Amino acid sequence: MKSKLILFIALTSILCTTACKKQLEEKDYHTLLADNFYNNKTEVLSAVLRPYPHASAWVTCSGQDGWWRPSEMSGDQLAWPTKGRNGEDGGKWKRLHYHTWTNDEAGINNAWSLMFWAVGLCNDPIEQISKRDIASMGITQAEKDSFVAELKLMRAFTYLKLMDLFGNIPIVTQVGIPAKPETKSKAEVFAFIESEIKANIAAAPKLSKSQIGRMSQAGAYAMLVELYLNAEAWTGTARWDDCIAAADQLINNAGGGQNGAMALDPNIKDQFKTTNDLSKEVIFSIAYNYNIANFGPKFTGDFFHFKQQEIYGGGLNGNDGVVVVPGVYTTYDAADQRRSDWLLIGPMFKFVDPKTPVLGTEEYNGLPLVFVDNIRKNKTGSTVSNMSEGEENSGVRFNKYKMGNQLAGPGGVPAPDPNYYNTDWNIYRLTWIYFAKAEAIMRKNGGIANAEACQLINDCKKRAFSAADWTTKAYTPATLTLDELLAERGREFIFEGFRRDDLIRFGKFATASWWDHVPSAATKTLFPIPQQQRDLNSNLKQNPGY
């Protein structure tokens, strides 16, 4: 069924290219295409699925300036330092890291544009499907209701992420109407998102194998968990009981599961390997199938070194960009398998010949490539460490999601992975729900963990340790403080897009120091409304501090 979904996505991408471009120009999609579309179930389903390949561009680490980059690169775990002659990019990564972005940042404007484009890709089929009779579309009433509910939930998800970045934004539910929408307060946007989720969750399909990569009841409950977990930070009113109740819906399997009953995977690898569509704990993901649809994840551009293909036996290199901030690596226990499996450090060797080192191309041209837990010009003996002083090997590297290998290893072992480049990108997984519930319990209890909160975190964390090592690693109410929970969230969800929100919720985003970053202003918890957008729409109000 995943293959079938990807085929529809590939078809949809072709059918809707013209419409999507026109929508960006604020011209009506339906005047161009809709009169000759929605004539059968295949066409209807193509429109329903169109928001998902677009979500790959804005919600994942796709190589584009969408939600992911500002969410992670403004935090304390990841950075894109200048490395020799590479990575300066007009200073955009430094401004994210130091919280010195401006009103007219091209990257922030691109995030706004991509995400409101995503809203339009939901609004149009909602309108078109809602106004047509089922006979003309070749679908049942139940299918019509389900499709509309799914699209409204996907729209709510997009608005949730827009509110996360920008706070006060317009709410638009029809294509081109109004032409210049007015800014709504963050509280109004929050209330709209919550009401849309609650109104549509029952009509949406439950998560199942056929629903992988699509919004479902499970995805809706996960959105409610995220909404309520951040409610105090976003609106000033805590919603801890609501967060716990929504989390329990998922823990109790009320929203379905993509492979039977939803449950934590037994290890730390199943959610991130090339067959992670078989995971039991993934709630909502962006699904890929390169073999069938030539549609694969795009995180390689941001994460991979110029010669990364030699390391993993695949066909893609990267821009030698995002690295782990110095010191984060050492926050993992030496026995923690997340450190050894999700991160790359030390000398790199060729996949096809593990005795032959991978050689550098820049400062270490012709020399062994060795990733280090610092950012400085080691080649010249410098000890200066900041965003301008990197080399091609600076920083511990990403290895969390596995791409698989195209080439065979030494002696044919391992064989080429038949699922190479098919790895889905997880948006929500059950581990994140466990952590959210534990945090809500602690905050209700004055920041103190009880046995239930400890059990929720321990159930997740113990998978990263051998049975022998785990005997001394379990949390107790004395050791699971809020500061420790924030640190453990960092270790578990590194690279997944949540770090900025975590720091804001724990009061650290604008007040804490890390590596070469110093405290910024409280107004930096929101990004500015892009000046380019305000020039087009005089009804958009700027956020405070900009």
PDB file of N, CA and C in Angstrom, residues 313 351 404-409 412-420:
ATOM      1  N   GLY A 313      28.266   3.809   1.140  1.00  0.00           N
ATOM      2  CA  GLY A 313      28.058   2.946  -0.011  1.00  0.00           C
ATOM      3  C   GLY A 313      26.854   3.311  -0.844  1.00  0.00           C
ATOM      4  N   PHE A 351      33.065   2.228   2.634  1.00  0.00           N
ATOM      5  CA  PHE A 351      32.097   1.154   2.842  1.00  0.00           C
ATOM      6  C   PHE A 351      32.539  -0.128   2.153  1.00  0.00           C
ATOM      7  N   GLY A 404      20.648   3.283   3.590  1.00  0.00           N
ATOM      8  CA  GLY A 404      20.901   2.013   2.920  1.00  0.00           C
ATOM      9  C   GLY A 404      22.095   2.126   2.011  1.00  0.00           C
ATOM     10  N   ASN A 405      22.472   1.047   1.408  1.00  0.00           N
ATOM     11  CA  ASN A 405      23.657   1.022   0.544  1.00  0.00           C
ATOM     12  C   ASN A 405      23.298   0.511  -0.840  1.00  0.00           C
ATOM     13  N   GLN A 406      23.821   1.198  -1.854  1.00  0.00           N
ATOM     14  CA  GLN A 406      23.668   0.740  -3.240  1.00  0.00           C
ATOM     15  C   GLN A 406      24.719  -0.297  -3.594  1.00  0.00           C
ATOM     16  N   LEU A 407      25.898  -0.137  -2.996  1.00  0.00           N
ATOM     17  CA  LEU A 407      27.016  -1.015  -3.291  1.00  0.00           C
ATOM     18  C   LEU A 407      27.085  -2.151  -2.276  1.00  0.00           C
ATOM     19  N   ALA A 408      27.662  -3.247  -2.698  1.00  0.00           N
ATOM     20  CA  ALA A 408      27.895  -4.355  -1.774  1.00  0.00           C
ATOM     21  C   ALA A 408      29.135  -4.062  -0.936  1.00  0.00           C
ATOM     22  N   GLY A 409      29.117  -4.561   0.289  1.00  0.00           N
ATOM     23  CA  GLY A 409      30.281  -4.430   1.147  1.00  0.00           C
ATOM     24  C   GLY A 409      31.357  -5.428   0.754  1.00  0.00           C
ATOM     25  N   GLY A 412      30.873  -8.980  -0.662  1.00  0.00           N
ATOM     26  CA  GLY A 412      29.439  -9.022  -0.918  1.00  0.00           C
ATOM     27  C   GLY A 412      28.568  -8.866   0.297  1.00  0.00           C
ATOM     28  N   VAL A 413      29.168  -8.564   1.452  1.00  0.00           N
ATOM     29  CA  VAL A 413      28.421  -8.444   2.707  1.00  0.00           C
ATOM     30  C   VAL A 413      28.635  -7.051   3.303  1.00  0.00           C
ATOM     31  N   PRO A 414      27.584  -6.292   3.539  1.00  0.00           N
ATOM     32  CA  PRO A 414      26.196  -6.629   3.208  1.00  0.00           C
ATOM     33  C   PRO A 414      25.920  -6.480   1.708  1.00  0.00           C
ATOM     34  N   ALA A 415      24.887  -7.155   1.260  1.00  0.00           N
ATOM     35  CA  ALA A 415      24.457  -7.013  -0.128  1.00  0.00           C
ATOM     36  C   ALA A 415      23.810  -5.644  -0.316  1.00  0.00           C
ATOM     37  N   PRO A 416      23.688  -5.187  -1.545  1.00  0.00           N
ATOM     38  CA  PRO A 416      22.971  -3.917  -1.777  1.00  0.00           C
ATOM     39  C   PRO A 416      21.578  -3.946  -1.163  1.00  0.00           C
ATOM     40  N   ASP A 417      21.197  -2.857  -0.540  1.00  0.00           N
ATOM     41  CA  ASP A 417      19.911  -2.772   0.135  1.00  0.00           C
ATOM     42  C   ASP A 417      18.804  -2.561  -0.894  1.00  0.00           C
ATOM     43  N   PRO A 418      17.854  -3.484  -1.001  1.00  0.00           N
ATOM     44  CA  PRO A 418      16.775  -3.316  -1.987  1.00  0.00           C
ATOM     45  C   PRO A 418      15.870  -2.129  -1.673  1.00  0.00           C
ATOM     46  N   ASN A 419      15.961  -1.600  -0.452  1.00  0.00           N
ATOM     47  CA  ASN A 419      15.149  -0.442  -0.050  1.00  0.00           C
ATOM     48  C   ASN A 419      15.973   0.833   0.031  1.00  0.00           C
ATOM     49  N   TYR A 420      17.101   0.847  -0.659  1.00  0.00           N
ATOM     50  CA  TYR A 420      17.961   2.030  -0.656  1.00  0.00           C
ATOM     51  C   TYR A 420      17.171   3.295  -0.980  1.00  0.00           C
TER      52      TYR A 420
END
